[in-house]
PDB file of C-alpha atoms in Angstrom:
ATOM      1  CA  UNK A1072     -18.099  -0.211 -18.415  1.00 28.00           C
ATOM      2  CA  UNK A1073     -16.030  -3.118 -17.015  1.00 27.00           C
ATOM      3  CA  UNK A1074     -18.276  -5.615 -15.404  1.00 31.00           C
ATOM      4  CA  UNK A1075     -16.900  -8.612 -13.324  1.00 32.00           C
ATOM      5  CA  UNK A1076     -19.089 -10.882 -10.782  1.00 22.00           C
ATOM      6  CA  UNK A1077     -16.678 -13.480  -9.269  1.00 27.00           C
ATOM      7  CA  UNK A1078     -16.585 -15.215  -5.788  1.00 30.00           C
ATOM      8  CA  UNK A1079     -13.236 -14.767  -3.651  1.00 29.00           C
ATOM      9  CA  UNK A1080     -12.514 -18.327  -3.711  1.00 28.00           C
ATOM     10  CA  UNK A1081     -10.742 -17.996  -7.347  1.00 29.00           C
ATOM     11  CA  UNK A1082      -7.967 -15.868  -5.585  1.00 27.00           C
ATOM     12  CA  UNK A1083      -5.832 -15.882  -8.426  1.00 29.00           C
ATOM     13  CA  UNK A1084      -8.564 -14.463 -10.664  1.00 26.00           C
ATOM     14  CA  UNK A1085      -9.049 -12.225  -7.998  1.00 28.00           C
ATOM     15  CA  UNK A1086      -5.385 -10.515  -8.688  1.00 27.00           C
ATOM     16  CA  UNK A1087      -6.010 -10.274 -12.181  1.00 28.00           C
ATOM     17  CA  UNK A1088      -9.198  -8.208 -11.830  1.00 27.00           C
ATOM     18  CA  UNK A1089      -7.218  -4.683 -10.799  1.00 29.00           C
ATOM     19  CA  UNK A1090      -9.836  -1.621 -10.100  1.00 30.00           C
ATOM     20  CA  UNK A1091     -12.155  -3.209  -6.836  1.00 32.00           C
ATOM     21  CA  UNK A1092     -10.728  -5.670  -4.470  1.00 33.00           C
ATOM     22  CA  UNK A1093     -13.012  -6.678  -1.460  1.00 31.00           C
ATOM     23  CA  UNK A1094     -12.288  -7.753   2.027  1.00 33.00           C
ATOM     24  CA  UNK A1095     -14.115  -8.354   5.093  1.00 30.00           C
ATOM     25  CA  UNK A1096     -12.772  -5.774   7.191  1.00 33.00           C
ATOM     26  CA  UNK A1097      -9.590  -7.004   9.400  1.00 35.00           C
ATOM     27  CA  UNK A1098      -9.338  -5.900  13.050  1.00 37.00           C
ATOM     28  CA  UNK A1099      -6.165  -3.741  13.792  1.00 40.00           C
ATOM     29  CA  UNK A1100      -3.186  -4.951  12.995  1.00 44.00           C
ATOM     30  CA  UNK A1101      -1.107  -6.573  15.693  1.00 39.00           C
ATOM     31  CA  UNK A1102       2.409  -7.284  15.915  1.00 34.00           C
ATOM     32  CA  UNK A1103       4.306  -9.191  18.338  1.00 34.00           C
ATOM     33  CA  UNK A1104       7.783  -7.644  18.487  1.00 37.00           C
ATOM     34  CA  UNK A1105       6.352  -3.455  19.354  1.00 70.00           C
ATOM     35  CA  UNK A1106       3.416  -1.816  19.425  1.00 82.00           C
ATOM     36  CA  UNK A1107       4.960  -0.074  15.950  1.00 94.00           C
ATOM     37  CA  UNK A1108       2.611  -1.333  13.178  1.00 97.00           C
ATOM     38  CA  UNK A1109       5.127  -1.652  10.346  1.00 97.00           C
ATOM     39  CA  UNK A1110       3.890  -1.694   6.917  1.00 96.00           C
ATOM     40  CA  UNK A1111       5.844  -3.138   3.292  1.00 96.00           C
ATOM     41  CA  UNK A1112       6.159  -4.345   0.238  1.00 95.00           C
ATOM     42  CA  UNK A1113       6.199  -8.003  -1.731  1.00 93.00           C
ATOM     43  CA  UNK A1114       6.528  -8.693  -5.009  1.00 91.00           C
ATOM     44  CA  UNK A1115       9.429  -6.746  -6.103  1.00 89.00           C
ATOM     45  CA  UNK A1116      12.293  -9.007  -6.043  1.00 92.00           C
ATOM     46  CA  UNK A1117      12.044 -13.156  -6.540  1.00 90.00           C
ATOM     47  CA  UNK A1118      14.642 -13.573  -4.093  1.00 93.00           C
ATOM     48  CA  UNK A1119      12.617 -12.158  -1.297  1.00 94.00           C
ATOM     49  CA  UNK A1120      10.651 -15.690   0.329  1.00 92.00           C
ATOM     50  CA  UNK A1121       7.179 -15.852   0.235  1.00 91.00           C
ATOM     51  CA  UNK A1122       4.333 -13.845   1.661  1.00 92.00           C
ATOM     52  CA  UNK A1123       4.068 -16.757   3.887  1.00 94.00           C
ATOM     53  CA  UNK A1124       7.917 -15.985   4.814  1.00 94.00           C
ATOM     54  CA  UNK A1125       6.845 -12.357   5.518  1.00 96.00           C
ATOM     55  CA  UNK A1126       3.913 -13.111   7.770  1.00 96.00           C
ATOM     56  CA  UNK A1127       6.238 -15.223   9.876  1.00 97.00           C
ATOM     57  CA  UNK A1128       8.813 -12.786  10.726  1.00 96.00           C
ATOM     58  CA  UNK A1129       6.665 -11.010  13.171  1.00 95.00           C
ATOM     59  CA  UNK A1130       7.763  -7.539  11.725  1.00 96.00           C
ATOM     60  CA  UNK A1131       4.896  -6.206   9.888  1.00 97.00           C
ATOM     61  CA  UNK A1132       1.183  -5.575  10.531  1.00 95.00           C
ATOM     62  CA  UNK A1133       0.843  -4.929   6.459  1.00 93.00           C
ATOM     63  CA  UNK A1134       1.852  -6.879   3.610  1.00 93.00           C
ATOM     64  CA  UNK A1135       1.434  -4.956   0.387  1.00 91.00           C
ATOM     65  CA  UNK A1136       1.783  -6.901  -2.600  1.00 89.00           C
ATOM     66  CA  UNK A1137       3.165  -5.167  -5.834  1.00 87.00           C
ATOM     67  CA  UNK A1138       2.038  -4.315  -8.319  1.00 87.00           C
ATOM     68  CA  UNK A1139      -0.939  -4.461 -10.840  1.00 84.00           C
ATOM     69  CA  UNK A1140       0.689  -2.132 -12.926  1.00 85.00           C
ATOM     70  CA  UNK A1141      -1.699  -2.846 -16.333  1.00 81.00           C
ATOM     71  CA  UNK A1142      -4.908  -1.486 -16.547  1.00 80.00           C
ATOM     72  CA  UNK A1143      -7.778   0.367 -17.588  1.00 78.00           C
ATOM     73  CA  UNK A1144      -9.255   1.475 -21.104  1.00 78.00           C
ATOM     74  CA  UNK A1145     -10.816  -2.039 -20.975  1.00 73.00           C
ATOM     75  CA  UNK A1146      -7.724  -3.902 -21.072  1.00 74.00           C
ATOM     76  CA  UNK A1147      -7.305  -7.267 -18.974  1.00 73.00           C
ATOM     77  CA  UNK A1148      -5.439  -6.063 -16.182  1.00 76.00           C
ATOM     78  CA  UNK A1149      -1.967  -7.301 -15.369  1.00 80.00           C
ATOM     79  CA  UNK A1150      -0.397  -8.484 -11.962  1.00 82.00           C
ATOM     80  CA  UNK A1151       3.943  -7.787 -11.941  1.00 85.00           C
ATOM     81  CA  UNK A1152       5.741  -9.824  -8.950  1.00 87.00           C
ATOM     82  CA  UNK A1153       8.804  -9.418 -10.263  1.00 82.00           C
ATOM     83  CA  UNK A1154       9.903 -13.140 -11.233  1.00 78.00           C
ATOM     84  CA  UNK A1155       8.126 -14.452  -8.176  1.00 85.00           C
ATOM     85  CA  UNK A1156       5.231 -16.251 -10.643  1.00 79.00           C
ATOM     86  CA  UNK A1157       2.731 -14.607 -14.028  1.00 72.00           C
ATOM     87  CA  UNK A1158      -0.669 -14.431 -12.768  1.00 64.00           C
ATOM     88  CA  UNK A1159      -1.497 -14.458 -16.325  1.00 64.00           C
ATOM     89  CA  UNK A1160       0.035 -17.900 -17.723  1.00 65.00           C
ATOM     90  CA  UNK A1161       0.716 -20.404 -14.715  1.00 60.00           C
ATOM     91  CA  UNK A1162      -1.363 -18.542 -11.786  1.00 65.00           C
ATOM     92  CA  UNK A1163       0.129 -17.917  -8.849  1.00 72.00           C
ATOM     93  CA  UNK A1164      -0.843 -20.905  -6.591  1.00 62.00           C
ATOM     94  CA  UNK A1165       1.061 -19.778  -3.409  1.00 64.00           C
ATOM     95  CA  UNK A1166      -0.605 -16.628  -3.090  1.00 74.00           C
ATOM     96  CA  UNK A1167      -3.661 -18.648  -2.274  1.00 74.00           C
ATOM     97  CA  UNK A1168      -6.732 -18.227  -0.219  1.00 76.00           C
ATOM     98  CA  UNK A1169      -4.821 -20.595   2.386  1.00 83.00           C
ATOM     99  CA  UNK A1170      -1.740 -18.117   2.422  1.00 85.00           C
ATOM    100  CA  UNK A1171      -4.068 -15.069   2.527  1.00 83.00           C
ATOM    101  CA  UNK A1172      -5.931 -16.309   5.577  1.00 85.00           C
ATOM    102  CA  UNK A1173      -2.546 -17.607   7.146  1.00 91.00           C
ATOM    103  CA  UNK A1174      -1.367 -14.041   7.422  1.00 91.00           C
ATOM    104  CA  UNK A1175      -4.766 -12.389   8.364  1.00 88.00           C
ATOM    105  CA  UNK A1176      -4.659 -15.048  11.176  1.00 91.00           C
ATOM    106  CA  UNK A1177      -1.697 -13.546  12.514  1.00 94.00           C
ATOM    107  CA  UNK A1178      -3.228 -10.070  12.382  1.00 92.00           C
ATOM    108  CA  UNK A1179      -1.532  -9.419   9.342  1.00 92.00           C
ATOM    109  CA  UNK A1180      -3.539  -7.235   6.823  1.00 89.00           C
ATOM    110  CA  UNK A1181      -2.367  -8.098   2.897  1.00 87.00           C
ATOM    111  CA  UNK A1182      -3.118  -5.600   0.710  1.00 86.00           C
ATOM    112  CA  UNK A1183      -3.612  -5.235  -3.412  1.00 83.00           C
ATOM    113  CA  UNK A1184      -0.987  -2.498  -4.572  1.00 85.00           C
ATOM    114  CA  UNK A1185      -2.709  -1.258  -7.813  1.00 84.00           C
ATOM    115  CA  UNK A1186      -0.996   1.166  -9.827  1.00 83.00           C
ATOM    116  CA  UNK A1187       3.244   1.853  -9.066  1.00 79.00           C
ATOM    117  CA  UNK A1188       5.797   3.805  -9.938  1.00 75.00           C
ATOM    118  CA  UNK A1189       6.370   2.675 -13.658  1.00 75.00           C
ATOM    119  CA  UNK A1190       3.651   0.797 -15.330  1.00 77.00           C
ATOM    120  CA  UNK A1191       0.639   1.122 -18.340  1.00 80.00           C
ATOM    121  CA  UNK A1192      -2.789   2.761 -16.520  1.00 83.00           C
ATOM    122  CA  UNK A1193      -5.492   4.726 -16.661  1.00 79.00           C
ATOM    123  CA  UNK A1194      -9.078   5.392 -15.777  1.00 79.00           C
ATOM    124  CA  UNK A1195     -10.990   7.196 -18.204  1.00 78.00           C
ATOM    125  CA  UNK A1196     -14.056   7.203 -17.374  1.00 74.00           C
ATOM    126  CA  UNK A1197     -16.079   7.404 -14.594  1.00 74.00           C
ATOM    127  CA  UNK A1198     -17.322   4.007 -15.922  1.00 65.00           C
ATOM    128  CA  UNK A1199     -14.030   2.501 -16.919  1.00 67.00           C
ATOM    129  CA  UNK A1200     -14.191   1.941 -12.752  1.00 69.00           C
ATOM    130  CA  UNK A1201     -17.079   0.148 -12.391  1.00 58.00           C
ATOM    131  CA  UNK A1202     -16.194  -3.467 -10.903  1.00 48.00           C
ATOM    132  CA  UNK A1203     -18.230  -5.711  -9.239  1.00 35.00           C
ATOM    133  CA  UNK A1204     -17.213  -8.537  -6.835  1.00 36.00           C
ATOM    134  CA  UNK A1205     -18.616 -10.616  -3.948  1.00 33.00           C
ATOM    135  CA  UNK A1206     -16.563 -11.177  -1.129  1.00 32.00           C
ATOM    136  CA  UNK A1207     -15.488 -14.660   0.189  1.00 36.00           C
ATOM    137  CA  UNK A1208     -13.603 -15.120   3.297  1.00 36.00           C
ATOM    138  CA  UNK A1209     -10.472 -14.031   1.129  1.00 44.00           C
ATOM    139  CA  UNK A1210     -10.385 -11.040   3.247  1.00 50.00           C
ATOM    140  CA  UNK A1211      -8.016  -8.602   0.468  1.00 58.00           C
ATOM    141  CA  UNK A1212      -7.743  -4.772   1.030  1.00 58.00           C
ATOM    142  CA  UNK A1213      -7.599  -2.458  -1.593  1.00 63.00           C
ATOM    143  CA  UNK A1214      -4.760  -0.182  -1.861  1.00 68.00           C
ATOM    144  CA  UNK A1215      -3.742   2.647  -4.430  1.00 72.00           C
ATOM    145  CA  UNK A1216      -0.435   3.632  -5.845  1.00 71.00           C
ATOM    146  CA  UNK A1217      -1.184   5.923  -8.477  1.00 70.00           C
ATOM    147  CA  UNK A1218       1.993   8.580 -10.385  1.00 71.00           C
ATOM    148  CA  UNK A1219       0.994   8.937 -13.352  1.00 71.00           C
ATOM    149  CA  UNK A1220      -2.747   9.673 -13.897  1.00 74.00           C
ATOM    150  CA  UNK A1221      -5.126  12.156 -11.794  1.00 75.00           C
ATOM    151  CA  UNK A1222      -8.253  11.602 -13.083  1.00 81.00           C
ATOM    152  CA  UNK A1223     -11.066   8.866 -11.604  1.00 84.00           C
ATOM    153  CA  UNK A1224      -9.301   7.768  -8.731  1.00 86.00           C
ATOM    154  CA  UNK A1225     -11.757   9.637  -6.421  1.00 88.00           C
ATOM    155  CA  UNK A1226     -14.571   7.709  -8.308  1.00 85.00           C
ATOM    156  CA  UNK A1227     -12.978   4.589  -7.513  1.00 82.00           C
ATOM    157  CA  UNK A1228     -12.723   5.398  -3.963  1.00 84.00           C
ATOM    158  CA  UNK A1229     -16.380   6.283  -3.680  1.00 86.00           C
ATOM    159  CA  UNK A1230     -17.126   2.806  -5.646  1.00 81.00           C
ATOM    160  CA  UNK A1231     -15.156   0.729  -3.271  1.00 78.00           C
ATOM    161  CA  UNK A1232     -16.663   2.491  -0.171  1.00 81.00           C
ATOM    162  CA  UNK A1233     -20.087   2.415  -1.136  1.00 81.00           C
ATOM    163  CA  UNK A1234     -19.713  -1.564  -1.489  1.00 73.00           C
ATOM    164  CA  UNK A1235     -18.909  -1.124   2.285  1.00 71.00           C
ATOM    165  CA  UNK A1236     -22.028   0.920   2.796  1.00 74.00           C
ATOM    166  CA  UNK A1237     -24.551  -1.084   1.376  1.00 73.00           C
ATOM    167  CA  UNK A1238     -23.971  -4.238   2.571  1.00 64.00           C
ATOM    168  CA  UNK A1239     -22.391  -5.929   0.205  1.00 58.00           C
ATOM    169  CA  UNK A1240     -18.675  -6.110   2.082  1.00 61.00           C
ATOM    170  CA  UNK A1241     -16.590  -4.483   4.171  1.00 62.00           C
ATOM    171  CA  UNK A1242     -14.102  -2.220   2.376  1.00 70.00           C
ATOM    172  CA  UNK A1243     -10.410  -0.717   3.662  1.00 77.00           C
ATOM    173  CA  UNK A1244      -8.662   1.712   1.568  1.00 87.00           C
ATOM    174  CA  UNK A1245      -5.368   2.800   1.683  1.00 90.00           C
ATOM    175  CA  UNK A1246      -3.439   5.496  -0.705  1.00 91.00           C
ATOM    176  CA  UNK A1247       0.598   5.919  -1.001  1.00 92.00           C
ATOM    177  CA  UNK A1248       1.453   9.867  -2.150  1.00 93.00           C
ATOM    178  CA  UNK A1249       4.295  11.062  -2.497  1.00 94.00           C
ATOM    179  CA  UNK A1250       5.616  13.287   0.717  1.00 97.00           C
ATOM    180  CA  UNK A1251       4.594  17.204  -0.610  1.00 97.00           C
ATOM    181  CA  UNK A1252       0.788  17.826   0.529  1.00 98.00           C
ATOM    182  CA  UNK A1253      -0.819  17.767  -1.275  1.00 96.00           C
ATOM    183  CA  UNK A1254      -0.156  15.380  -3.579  1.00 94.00           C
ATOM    184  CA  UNK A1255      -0.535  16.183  -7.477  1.00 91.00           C
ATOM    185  CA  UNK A1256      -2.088  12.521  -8.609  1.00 89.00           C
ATOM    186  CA  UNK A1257      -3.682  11.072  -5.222  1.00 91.00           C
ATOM    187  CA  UNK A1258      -4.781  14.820  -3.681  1.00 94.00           C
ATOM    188  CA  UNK A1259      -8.316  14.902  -5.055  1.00 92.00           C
ATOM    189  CA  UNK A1260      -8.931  11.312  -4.617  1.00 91.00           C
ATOM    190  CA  UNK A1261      -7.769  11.411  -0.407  1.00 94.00           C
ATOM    191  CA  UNK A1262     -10.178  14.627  -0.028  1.00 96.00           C
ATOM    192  CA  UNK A1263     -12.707  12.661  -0.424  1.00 95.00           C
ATOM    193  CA  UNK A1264     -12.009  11.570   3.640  1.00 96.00           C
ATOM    194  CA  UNK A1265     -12.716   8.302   2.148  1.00 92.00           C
ATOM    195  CA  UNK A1266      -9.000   6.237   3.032  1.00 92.00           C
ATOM    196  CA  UNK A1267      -8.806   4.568   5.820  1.00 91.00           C
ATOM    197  CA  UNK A1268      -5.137   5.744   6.253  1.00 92.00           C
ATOM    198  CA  UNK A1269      -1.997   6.735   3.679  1.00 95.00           C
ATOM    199  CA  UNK A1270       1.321   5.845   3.277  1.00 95.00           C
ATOM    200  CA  UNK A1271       3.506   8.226   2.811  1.00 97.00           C
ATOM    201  CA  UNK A1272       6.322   8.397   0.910  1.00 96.00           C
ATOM    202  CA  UNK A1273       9.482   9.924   2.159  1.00 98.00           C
ATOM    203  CA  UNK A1274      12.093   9.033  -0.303  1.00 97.00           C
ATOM    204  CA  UNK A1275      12.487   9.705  -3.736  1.00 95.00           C
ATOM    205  CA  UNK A1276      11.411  13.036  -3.737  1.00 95.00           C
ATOM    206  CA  UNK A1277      14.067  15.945  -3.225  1.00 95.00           C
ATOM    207  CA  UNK A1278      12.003  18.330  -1.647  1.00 96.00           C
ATOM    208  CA  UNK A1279      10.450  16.571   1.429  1.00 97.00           C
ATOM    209  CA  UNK A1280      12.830  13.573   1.593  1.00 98.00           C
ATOM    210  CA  UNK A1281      15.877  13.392   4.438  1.00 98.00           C
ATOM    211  CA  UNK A1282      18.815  15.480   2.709  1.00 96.00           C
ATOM    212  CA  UNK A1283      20.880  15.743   6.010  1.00 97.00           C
ATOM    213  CA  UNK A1284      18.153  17.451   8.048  1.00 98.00           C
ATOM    214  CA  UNK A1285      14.524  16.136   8.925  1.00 98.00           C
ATOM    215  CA  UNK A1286      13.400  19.799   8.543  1.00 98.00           C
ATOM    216  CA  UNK A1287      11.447  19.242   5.362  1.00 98.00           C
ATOM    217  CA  UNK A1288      10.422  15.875   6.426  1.00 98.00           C
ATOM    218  CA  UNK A1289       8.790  17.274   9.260  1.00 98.00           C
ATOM    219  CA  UNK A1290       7.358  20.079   7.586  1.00 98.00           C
ATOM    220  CA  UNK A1291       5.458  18.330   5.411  1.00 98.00           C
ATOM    221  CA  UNK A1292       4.490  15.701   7.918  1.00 98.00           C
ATOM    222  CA  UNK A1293       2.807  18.641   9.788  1.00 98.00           C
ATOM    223  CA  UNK A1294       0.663  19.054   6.612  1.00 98.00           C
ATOM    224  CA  UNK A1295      -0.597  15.607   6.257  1.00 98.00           C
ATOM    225  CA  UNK A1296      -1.434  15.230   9.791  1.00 98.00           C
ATOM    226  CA  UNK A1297      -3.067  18.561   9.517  1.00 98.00           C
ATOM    227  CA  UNK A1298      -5.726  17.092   7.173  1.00 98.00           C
ATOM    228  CA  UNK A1299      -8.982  16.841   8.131  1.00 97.00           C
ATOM    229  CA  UNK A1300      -9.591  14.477   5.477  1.00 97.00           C
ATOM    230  CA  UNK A1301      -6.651  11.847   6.549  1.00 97.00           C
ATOM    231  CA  UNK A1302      -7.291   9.829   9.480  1.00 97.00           C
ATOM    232  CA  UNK A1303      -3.903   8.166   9.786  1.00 97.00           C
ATOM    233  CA  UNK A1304      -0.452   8.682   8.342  1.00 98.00           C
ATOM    234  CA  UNK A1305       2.654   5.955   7.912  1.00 98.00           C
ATOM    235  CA  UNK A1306       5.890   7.730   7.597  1.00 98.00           C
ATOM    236  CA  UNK A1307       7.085   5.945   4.538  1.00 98.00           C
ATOM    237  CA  UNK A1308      11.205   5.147   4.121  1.00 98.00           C
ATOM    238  CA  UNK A1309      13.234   3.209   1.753  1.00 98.00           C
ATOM    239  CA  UNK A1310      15.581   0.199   3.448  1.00 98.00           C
ATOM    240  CA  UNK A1311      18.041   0.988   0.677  1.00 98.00           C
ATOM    241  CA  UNK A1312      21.290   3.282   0.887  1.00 97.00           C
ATOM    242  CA  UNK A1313      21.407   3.399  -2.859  1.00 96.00           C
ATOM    243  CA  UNK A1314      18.317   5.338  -2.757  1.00 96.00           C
ATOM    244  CA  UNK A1315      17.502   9.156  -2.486  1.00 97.00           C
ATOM    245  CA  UNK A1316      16.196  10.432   0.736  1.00 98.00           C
ATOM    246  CA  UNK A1317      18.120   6.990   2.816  1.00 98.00           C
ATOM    247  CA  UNK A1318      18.015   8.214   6.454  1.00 98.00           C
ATOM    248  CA  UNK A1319      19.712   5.102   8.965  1.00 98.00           C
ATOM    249  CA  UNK A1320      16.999   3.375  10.986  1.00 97.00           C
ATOM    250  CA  UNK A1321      18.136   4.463  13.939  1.00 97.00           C
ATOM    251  CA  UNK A1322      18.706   8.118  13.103  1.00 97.00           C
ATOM    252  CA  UNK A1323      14.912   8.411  12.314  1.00 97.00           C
ATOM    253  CA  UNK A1324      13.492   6.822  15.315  1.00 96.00           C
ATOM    254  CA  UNK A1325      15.259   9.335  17.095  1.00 96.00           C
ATOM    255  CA  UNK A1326      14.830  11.949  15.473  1.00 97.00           C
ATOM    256  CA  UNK A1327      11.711  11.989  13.359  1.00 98.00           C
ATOM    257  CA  UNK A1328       9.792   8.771  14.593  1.00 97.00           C
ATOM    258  CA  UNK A1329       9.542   9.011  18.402  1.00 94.00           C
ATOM    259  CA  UNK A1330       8.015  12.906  17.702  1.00 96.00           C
ATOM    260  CA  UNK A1331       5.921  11.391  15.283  1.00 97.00           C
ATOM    261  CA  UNK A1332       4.150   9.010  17.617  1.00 95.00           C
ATOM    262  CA  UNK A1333       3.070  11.812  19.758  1.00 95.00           C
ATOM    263  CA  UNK A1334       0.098  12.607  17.103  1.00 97.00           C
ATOM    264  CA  UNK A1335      -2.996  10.525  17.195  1.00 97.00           C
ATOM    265  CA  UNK A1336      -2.757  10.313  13.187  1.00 98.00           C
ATOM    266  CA  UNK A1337       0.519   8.092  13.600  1.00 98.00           C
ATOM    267  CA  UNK A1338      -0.120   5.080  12.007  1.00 97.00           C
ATOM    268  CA  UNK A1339       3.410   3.398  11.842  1.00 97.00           C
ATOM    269  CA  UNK A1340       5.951   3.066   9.195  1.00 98.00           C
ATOM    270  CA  UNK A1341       6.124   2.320   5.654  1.00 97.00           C
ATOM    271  CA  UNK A1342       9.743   0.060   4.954  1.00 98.00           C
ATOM    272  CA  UNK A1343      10.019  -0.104   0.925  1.00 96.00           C
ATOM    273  CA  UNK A1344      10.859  -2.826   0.223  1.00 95.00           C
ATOM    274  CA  UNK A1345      10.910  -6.279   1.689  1.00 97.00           C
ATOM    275  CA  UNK A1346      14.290  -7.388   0.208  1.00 97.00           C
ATOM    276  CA  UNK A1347      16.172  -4.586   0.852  1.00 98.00           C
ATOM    277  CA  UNK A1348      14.401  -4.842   4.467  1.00 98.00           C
ATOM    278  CA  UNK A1349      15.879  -8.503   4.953  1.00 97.00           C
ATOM    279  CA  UNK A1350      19.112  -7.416   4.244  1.00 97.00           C
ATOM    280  CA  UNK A1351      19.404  -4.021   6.173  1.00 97.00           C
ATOM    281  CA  UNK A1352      17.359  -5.356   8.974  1.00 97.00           C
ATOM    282  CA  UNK A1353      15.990  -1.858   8.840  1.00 98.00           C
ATOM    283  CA  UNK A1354      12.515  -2.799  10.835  1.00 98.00           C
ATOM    284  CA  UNK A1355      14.098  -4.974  13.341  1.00 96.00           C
ATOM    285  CA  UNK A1356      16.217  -1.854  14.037  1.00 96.00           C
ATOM    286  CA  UNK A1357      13.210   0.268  14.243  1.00 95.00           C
ATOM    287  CA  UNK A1358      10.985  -2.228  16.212  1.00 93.00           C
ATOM    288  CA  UNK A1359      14.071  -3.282  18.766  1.00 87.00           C
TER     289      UNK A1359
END
């Protein structure tokens, strides 16, 4: 069983330690440019600014950072940011408390990305999960990114939320599937009606991405809103051309986003990923 008691204040132990991350729960996000909450993700590229730079565009509601991609079988778990800094040797001083509470300030939620789409994880056991924290004013979220493993990550859910329910803090989860409902790693773990929302991935996945026509976008959109079990759904899209299932900013607030919004399970949009954002200017298009 991994066992952990640390206070928020050490935020960058706080990256290191992967399975539970606590928050005091944010208040909805708020943006200033739209009433579009727009959602994406740091840490990929070292020539994308700082979260700091993020929170002061006035684009997104939801920072994700990206990615602990190391964990589990009782290994020290490892934070990847992609050149930006090694949790592990120098720290990671600018993704202080000071820079955390900056954003959240702003109405800005920032959120833990654990898992991704290439890394070394797993849970398993139901007590390989078991991580215990106190929360600070350091308010993190935990959020789930899981393609590899299916086992346990309903467990960890139901850990995190019951830290909510007793007392101890308040908890947010978030999950990012793939687009096909429902998903083959996440699926079991999002039944549990325990995520406060998911972020869907349209992209990168040739049989619900954009190919020309929205039709099998939209037909699996129908399925996730469908679900009892989610409460709210970001349509997830990649700022890149050079990647599969690319549909132009403009072409899918016409024609996928603005139908979108007519469900009460919208819950914005997903932009992967922050530097290929900056330079597209894909959610400035969108929130225009």
């Amino acid at each position: 069983m991994i066992k952990e008691l640390m206070a928020c204040h050490s935020f960058p132990a706080v990256l290191v330690v992967v399975v539970v991350l606590v928050s005091c729960l944010l208040a909805p996000p708020a943006v200033t440019a739209s009433s579009m909450n727009i959602s994406t993700y740091w840490g990929t590229n070292s020539s994308e600014g700082s979260i700091e730079d993020a929170c002061n565009t006035g684009l997104y509601s939801i920072v994700n950072i990206g990615f602990v991609y190391k964990f589990g079988n009782g290994r020290t778990p490892v934070l990847n940011l992609s050149g930006h800094c090694n949790s592990s040797v120098q720290g990671c001083t600018y993704l202080g408390r000071e820079i955390i509470e900056y954003c959240q300030q702003k109405g800005i939620k920032v959120l833990i990305s654990i898992g991704g789409s290439s890394g070394d994880y797993n849970l398993n056991s139901q007590d390989d999960v078991t991580l215990q924290t106190t929360c600070g004013t350091t308010n993190l979220v935990a959020l789930i990114f899981i393609e590899s493993t299916t086992e346990y990550w309903d467990v960890l859910a139901e850990t995190l939320r019951n830290l909510s329910n007793n007392g101890t803090s308040q908890i947010e989860l978030s999950a990012t599937p793939k687009c096909h409902h429902p998903d083959k790693y996440l699926g079991t773990a999002i039944q549990t009606g325990l995520f406060d929302y998911v972020q869907v991935r349209f992209y990168n996945e040739s049989c619900c991405q954009y190919d020309g026509s929205f039709d099998a976008m939209k037909s699996e959109w129908n399925e996730w809103i469908a679900d009892d079990k989610v409460d709210k759904v970001f349509v997830g899209v990649t700022a890149s051309a050079e990647e599969e299932g690319y549909v132009d900013a403009n072409d899918v607030l016409e024609n996928f986003l603005t139908d979108a919004e007519n469900s009460t399970k919208f819950g914005g949009v997903m932009v992967w990923y922050l530097y290929t954002d900056h330079n597209s200017q894909y959610s400035e298009t969108i929130k225009a």
